């Protein structure tokens, strides 16, 4: 039989004993806290006032700051080590800890193979930028993609002023095309005072090309409507005929367009007959004299019709003179005023198709009046006929800034005729517009834009303009809202009948320098006022 002393001598297991000790210590500590609280109350001391919200916030901020400092100190003291202590490899990150793998099966890990967006374009062509949605590179070219993803090589850029249209045209439409050995022709409309010419002047100078400049009153280049390089077809039909799909516009269409621009109305049948006969007589008379026919010969023939030609058509000289009187008067006024020094003679020797870049600077021509659209249309027709005569087709890009000048009035028919022949000429016509509203609703240019295989839509501030783009190019519903929210340098890129995607245009440092047109606005020059300049300004000139 065991005694009490024997029981006391038995030792408890370690886990039980340690647990009992921990419990006792906790109970003692709790008792001490209760005694301290009781003593505080017994001494008659008032409990502390509750802290204010400001004090609590200050305490929380202080605690957070101390915690951040402690973490930063701990991180600074942490060092990763490896058996192979190679400093160079450590800098490259070879010894950084790798995340541990997860043991799993193929069936369980199928969920990790998420859908990956496919690139919006193929890998063939010219780099434009990146897709804003997926980050894929955008590679597209009207010539490379022709017959594959699009059927028309023509391109149009539409967007408000200052949204990046010109930058895209200068890089993707000019510089990157030249890299592939292609021919680029630019009709430069925007005048830049800091360079004394069109905005393509710095780019042309950088490439060692002298722009061909036009100005009213002489001092510039001259282009002849009846240039021998422009086909001397007579009695040309309209752009809807089968002939329009085989040949570019010729002299007859140009002469008619110029006459109607001068009259500011369509010609009557009798006026048209008189002009056609005058055109034929001008070519004959110039050939006999050993000269190159120009618009001056046509004017002379209108005033003095040929008697033999009139008799051959059962008409009198007086009848032809009367029918051509109004066109002659207006054409004479235009040659002496609106088009002085532009079309009244032979084509200047500097107007030729270069192997690489050719720039026609029309920035000095007035916005109002017939000079600008007529010259731009003549250049377009001259180029189309020159390409039509080449033995081996060379891919050529024609860029027209402010193209709305070529889609208004009588010259629209000529422009439409030439763009219809783009595929046969290996020509990509690229037009820039600000708004769809710039084009008359009944203009043939509407169909011309709808047929463009590539469309770049930049920001449209007005909802009506954005909605017009959505309707014209049959974009998905709601695209107009996206167009109004585009940022500078981004556009909706649409290729043929495929859905558009948001593209970010990317430029190299050299391209950024060459495409900068904000030099005047970013100028930091100031006017230095001195006492001498102030005195000169205050000086009164005696009468």
Short mmCIF file of C-alpha atoms in Angstrom, two decimals, residues 60-330:
data_model
loop_
_atom_site.label_atom_id
_atom_site.label_comp_id
_atom_site.label_asym_id
_atom_site.label_seq_id
_atom_site.Cartn_x
_atom_site.Cartn_y
_atom_site.Cartn_z
CA UNK A 60 -1.19 54.57 -36.36
CA UNK A 61 1.01 56.55 -38.74
CA UNK A 62 3.92 56.34 -36.32
CA UNK A 63 3.46 52.62 -35.91
CA UNK A 64 3.25 52.09 -39.70
CA UNK A 65 6.39 54.16 -40.27
CA UNK A 66 8.29 52.20 -37.62
CA UNK A 67 7.13 48.96 -39.19
CA UNK A 68 8.28 50.08 -42.69
CA UNK A 69 11.68 51.11 -41.33
CA UNK A 70 12.05 47.79 -39.60
CA UNK A 71 11.15 45.88 -42.77
CA UNK A 72 13.56 47.96 -44.85
CA UNK A 73 16.34 47.34 -42.35
CA UNK A 74 15.63 43.62 -42.37
CA UNK A 75 15.62 43.51 -46.17
CA UNK A 76 18.90 45.42 -46.32
CA UNK A 77 20.52 42.91 -43.99
CA UNK A 78 19.24 39.92 -46.00
CA UNK A 79 21.78 38.41 -48.38
CA UNK A 80 21.33 35.53 -50.78
CA UNK A 81 24.18 33.05 -50.81
CA UNK A 82 25.23 30.22 -53.07
CA UNK A 83 28.03 27.69 -52.99
CA UNK A 84 29.48 29.17 -56.19
CA UNK A 85 30.17 32.75 -55.24
CA UNK A 86 30.57 34.32 -58.71
CA UNK A 87 29.91 38.05 -58.52
CA UNK A 88 29.20 38.47 -62.25
CA UNK A 89 26.64 35.66 -62.28
CA UNK A 90 25.06 37.08 -59.16
CA UNK A 91 24.55 40.43 -60.93
CA UNK A 92 22.88 38.64 -63.80
CA UNK A 93 20.47 37.03 -61.38
CA UNK A 94 21.66 33.44 -61.77
CA UNK A 95 21.61 32.85 -58.02
CA UNK A 96 18.24 34.39 -57.34
CA UNK A 97 15.83 32.01 -55.64
CA UNK A 98 13.44 30.25 -58.02
CA UNK A 99 9.81 29.60 -57.24
CA UNK A 100 9.22 25.99 -56.21
CA UNK A 101 7.38 23.83 -58.69
CA UNK A 102 3.93 22.40 -58.15
CA UNK A 103 3.33 18.71 -58.49
CA UNK A 104 0.34 18.17 -60.73
CA UNK A 105 -0.93 16.24 -63.73
CA UNK A 106 -1.54 17.30 -67.32
CA UNK A 107 -5.30 17.06 -66.90
CA UNK A 108 -5.26 19.24 -63.80
CA UNK A 109 -3.06 21.87 -65.45
CA UNK A 110 -5.22 22.26 -68.58
CA UNK A 111 -6.87 25.29 -67.02
CA UNK A 112 -3.55 27.18 -67.03
CA UNK A 113 -3.44 27.19 -70.84
CA UNK A 114 -5.48 30.37 -71.17
CA UNK A 115 -6.56 31.72 -74.57
CA UNK A 116 -3.86 33.83 -76.24
CA UNK A 117 -4.90 36.61 -78.62
CA UNK A 118 -3.68 36.07 -82.15
CA UNK A 119 -1.77 38.87 -83.93
CA UNK A 120 -4.03 41.29 -85.83
CA UNK A 121 -1.83 41.15 -88.95
CA UNK A 122 0.57 38.77 -90.62
CA UNK A 123 4.33 38.97 -90.27
CA UNK A 124 4.84 40.17 -93.87
CA UNK A 125 4.96 43.88 -94.70
CA UNK A 126 6.05 47.07 -92.96
CA UNK A 127 5.99 47.67 -89.22
CA UNK A 128 3.40 50.26 -88.16
CA UNK A 129 3.30 49.90 -84.38
CA UNK A 130 1.72 47.66 -81.76
CA UNK A 131 -1.79 46.49 -81.04
CA UNK A 132 -3.13 48.35 -77.99
CA UNK A 133 -5.17 45.35 -76.89
CA UNK A 134 -2.77 42.43 -77.20
CA UNK A 135 0.65 44.06 -77.56
CA UNK A 136 1.30 42.23 -80.82
CA UNK A 137 3.36 43.99 -83.47
CA UNK A 138 1.33 45.42 -86.37
CA UNK A 139 2.90 44.59 -89.72
CA UNK A 140 0.95 45.67 -92.79
CA UNK A 141 1.68 46.83 -96.31
CA UNK A 142 -0.85 47.49 -99.12
CA UNK A 143 1.37 45.85 -101.76
CA UNK A 144 2.31 42.78 -99.74
CA UNK A 145 -1.23 42.21 -98.47
CA UNK A 146 -2.83 42.70 -101.89
CA UNK A 147 -4.63 39.57 -103.04
CA UNK A 148 -4.35 38.04 -99.57
CA UNK A 149 -6.15 40.17 -96.99
CA UNK A 150 -7.26 43.10 -99.17
CA UNK A 151 -8.26 43.85 -102.75
CA UNK A 152 -7.51 47.58 -102.97
CA UNK A 153 -4.05 49.10 -102.39
CA UNK A 154 -5.48 52.55 -101.63
CA UNK A 155 -5.31 53.97 -98.08
CA UNK A 156 -7.13 56.81 -96.36
CA UNK A 157 -6.32 58.60 -93.10
CA UNK A 158 -9.18 60.42 -91.34
CA UNK A 159 -8.93 62.39 -88.10
CA UNK A 160 -8.85 65.75 -86.40
CA UNK A 161 -5.93 68.11 -86.70
CA UNK A 162 -2.87 67.16 -84.63
CA UNK A 163 -3.76 63.52 -83.95
CA UNK A 164 -0.81 61.92 -85.75
CA UNK A 165 -1.96 61.43 -89.35
CA UNK A 166 1.04 63.20 -90.87
CA UNK A 167 3.47 61.28 -88.65
CA UNK A 168 2.03 57.99 -89.83
CA UNK A 169 2.17 59.09 -93.47
CA UNK A 170 5.78 60.27 -93.23
CA UNK A 171 7.00 57.10 -91.54
CA UNK A 172 4.82 54.20 -92.65
CA UNK A 173 3.92 55.82 -95.97
CA UNK A 174 7.27 57.34 -96.96
CA UNK A 175 10.44 56.37 -95.07
CA UNK A 176 9.65 52.71 -94.55
CA UNK A 177 8.45 52.37 -98.15
CA UNK A 178 11.75 53.78 -99.41
CA UNK A 179 13.64 51.13 -97.44
CA UNK A 180 12.06 48.48 -99.67
CA UNK A 181 13.21 50.29 -102.81
CA UNK A 182 9.82 51.64 -103.77
CA UNK A 183 8.92 54.95 -105.37
CA UNK A 184 7.11 57.61 -103.30
CA UNK A 185 5.43 60.76 -104.62
CA UNK A 186 4.15 63.38 -102.17
CA UNK A 187 1.82 66.31 -102.84
CA UNK A 188 2.72 68.55 -99.89
CA UNK A 189 0.02 71.03 -98.92
CA UNK A 190 0.86 72.15 -95.35
CA UNK A 191 3.06 75.24 -95.16
CA UNK A 192 5.68 75.49 -92.41
CA UNK A 193 7.08 78.98 -91.86
CA UNK A 194 10.14 77.79 -89.97
CA UNK A 195 11.33 75.78 -93.00
CA UNK A 196 10.04 78.17 -95.67
CA UNK A 197 8.00 75.55 -97.48
CA UNK A 198 5.89 72.47 -97.05
CA UNK A 199 6.21 70.20 -94.04
CA UNK A 200 7.93 67.51 -96.11
CA UNK A 201 10.80 69.88 -96.93
CA UNK A 202 13.06 68.77 -93.99
CA UNK A 203 12.44 65.14 -94.86
CA UNK A 204 13.28 65.73 -98.51
CA UNK A 205 16.44 67.65 -97.63
CA UNK A 206 17.53 64.87 -95.29
CA UNK A 207 17.25 62.43 -98.19
CA UNK A 208 19.00 64.80 -100.63
CA UNK A 209 15.86 65.57 -102.67
CA UNK A 210 14.88 69.07 -103.84
CA UNK A 211 11.10 69.63 -103.64
CA UNK A 212 9.31 70.86 -106.78
CA UNK A 213 7.62 74.12 -105.77
CA UNK A 214 4.65 75.86 -107.34
CA UNK A 215 3.74 79.50 -106.83
CA UNK A 216 1.39 81.90 -108.58
CA UNK A 217 2.95 84.65 -110.66
CA UNK A 218 6.11 82.81 -111.62
CA UNK A 219 9.20 81.93 -109.66
CA UNK A 220 8.12 78.32 -109.30
CA UNK A 221 7.68 75.26 -111.46
CA UNK A 222 5.15 74.95 -114.26
CA UNK A 223 3.18 71.84 -115.28
CA UNK A 224 1.52 71.58 -118.67
CA UNK A 225 -1.97 70.16 -119.08
CA UNK A 226 -1.03 69.10 -122.62
CA UNK A 227 2.29 67.57 -121.58
CA UNK A 228 3.31 64.84 -124.05
CA UNK A 229 3.62 62.41 -121.14
CA UNK A 230 -0.13 62.82 -120.57
CA UNK A 231 -2.01 60.82 -123.18
CA UNK A 232 -3.54 63.04 -125.85
CA UNK A 233 -6.78 61.09 -126.02
CA UNK A 234 -9.67 63.05 -127.47
CA UNK A 235 -13.37 62.71 -126.70
CA UNK A 236 -12.73 60.74 -123.53
CA UNK A 237 -15.70 59.13 -121.90
CA UNK A 238 -16.67 59.51 -118.26
CA UNK A 239 -15.16 57.53 -115.40
CA UNK A 240 -18.00 55.02 -115.55
CA UNK A 241 -17.03 53.68 -118.97
CA UNK A 242 -15.01 50.54 -119.64
CA UNK A 243 -12.11 52.72 -120.86
CA UNK A 244 -11.65 54.04 -117.30
CA UNK A 245 -10.52 50.58 -116.15
CA UNK A 246 -7.78 50.40 -118.79
CA UNK A 247 -6.28 53.89 -119.12
CA UNK A 248 -5.77 56.87 -116.80
CA UNK A 249 -7.33 60.23 -117.45
CA UNK A 250 -5.87 62.06 -120.41
CA UNK A 251 -5.62 65.58 -121.76
CA UNK A 252 -9.27 65.78 -122.78
CA UNK A 253 -10.57 65.16 -119.26
CA UNK A 254 -8.08 67.60 -117.80
CA UNK A 255 -8.97 70.34 -120.25
CA UNK A 256 -12.66 69.83 -119.57
CA UNK A 257 -12.10 69.89 -115.78
CA UNK A 258 -10.09 73.11 -116.01
CA UNK A 259 -12.74 74.75 -118.21
CA UNK A 260 -15.54 73.83 -115.83
CA UNK A 261 -13.51 75.10 -112.88
CA UNK A 262 -13.04 78.38 -114.76
CA UNK A 263 -16.76 78.62 -115.57
CA UNK A 264 -17.75 77.38 -112.08
CA UNK A 265 -20.40 75.23 -113.75
CA UNK A 266 -20.65 72.29 -116.18
CA UNK A 267 -20.16 73.13 -119.83
CA UNK A 268 -23.06 72.98 -122.22
CA UNK A 269 -22.93 70.57 -125.18
CA UNK A 270 -22.09 73.43 -127.58
CA UNK A 271 -19.32 74.72 -125.31
CA UNK A 272 -17.95 71.20 -124.96
CA UNK A 273 -17.88 70.81 -128.75
CA UNK A 274 -16.00 74.09 -129.20
CA UNK A 275 -13.44 73.15 -126.51
CA UNK A 276 -12.81 69.69 -127.99
CA UNK A 277 -12.20 71.13 -131.44
CA UNK A 278 -9.94 73.80 -129.97
CA UNK A 279 -7.95 71.09 -128.19
CA UNK A 280 -7.50 69.15 -131.44
CA UNK A 281 -6.51 72.31 -133.32
CA UNK A 282 -3.98 73.27 -130.60
CA UNK A 283 -2.19 69.92 -130.93
CA UNK A 284 -2.09 70.24 -134.71
CA UNK A 285 -0.87 73.84 -134.78
CA UNK A 286 1.84 73.21 -132.16
CA UNK A 287 3.12 70.19 -134.04
CA UNK A 288 3.36 72.18 -137.27
CA UNK A 289 5.28 74.94 -135.47
CA UNK A 290 7.62 72.45 -133.80
CA UNK A 291 6.42 73.44 -130.33
CA UNK A 292 4.93 71.64 -127.35
CA UNK A 293 1.23 72.38 -127.11
CA UNK A 294 -0.04 74.05 -123.93
CA UNK A 295 -3.19 75.73 -122.69
CA UNK A 296 -2.30 78.95 -124.51
CA UNK A 297 -2.69 77.17 -127.84
CA UNK A 298 -6.18 76.04 -126.78
CA UNK A 299 -7.12 79.61 -125.90
CA UNK A 300 -5.88 80.83 -129.27
CA UNK A 301 -7.93 78.15 -131.07
CA UNK A 302 -11.07 79.17 -129.17
CA UNK A 303 -10.70 82.76 -130.36
CA UNK A 304 -9.77 81.78 -133.94
CA UNK A 305 -11.27 78.41 -134.93
CA UNK A 306 -9.87 76.68 -137.97
CA UNK A 307 -12.07 77.09 -141.04
CA UNK A 308 -11.30 73.64 -142.47
CA UNK A 309 -12.10 71.92 -139.16
CA UNK A 310 -15.36 73.84 -138.88
CA UNK A 311 -16.34 72.95 -142.45
CA UNK A 312 -15.59 69.25 -141.79
CA UNK A 313 -18.22 69.27 -139.04
CA UNK A 314 -20.77 71.24 -141.05
CA UNK A 315 -20.27 74.29 -138.85
CA UNK A 316 -19.11 77.82 -139.50
CA UNK A 317 -16.20 79.62 -137.89
CA UNK A 318 -18.64 82.13 -136.37
CA UNK A 319 -20.64 79.35 -134.73
CA UNK A 320 -17.57 77.75 -133.15
CA UNK A 321 -16.29 81.14 -131.99
CA UNK A 322 -19.67 81.95 -130.43
CA UNK A 323 -19.94 78.56 -128.70
CA UNK A 324 -16.44 78.87 -127.23
CA UNK A 325 -16.65 82.54 -126.28
CA UNK A 326 -17.57 82.11 -122.59
CA UNK A 327 -14.99 79.33 -121.98
CA UNK A 328 -12.35 81.44 -123.73
CA UNK A 329 -13.06 84.52 -121.61
CA UNK A 330 -12.94 82.61 -118.33
#
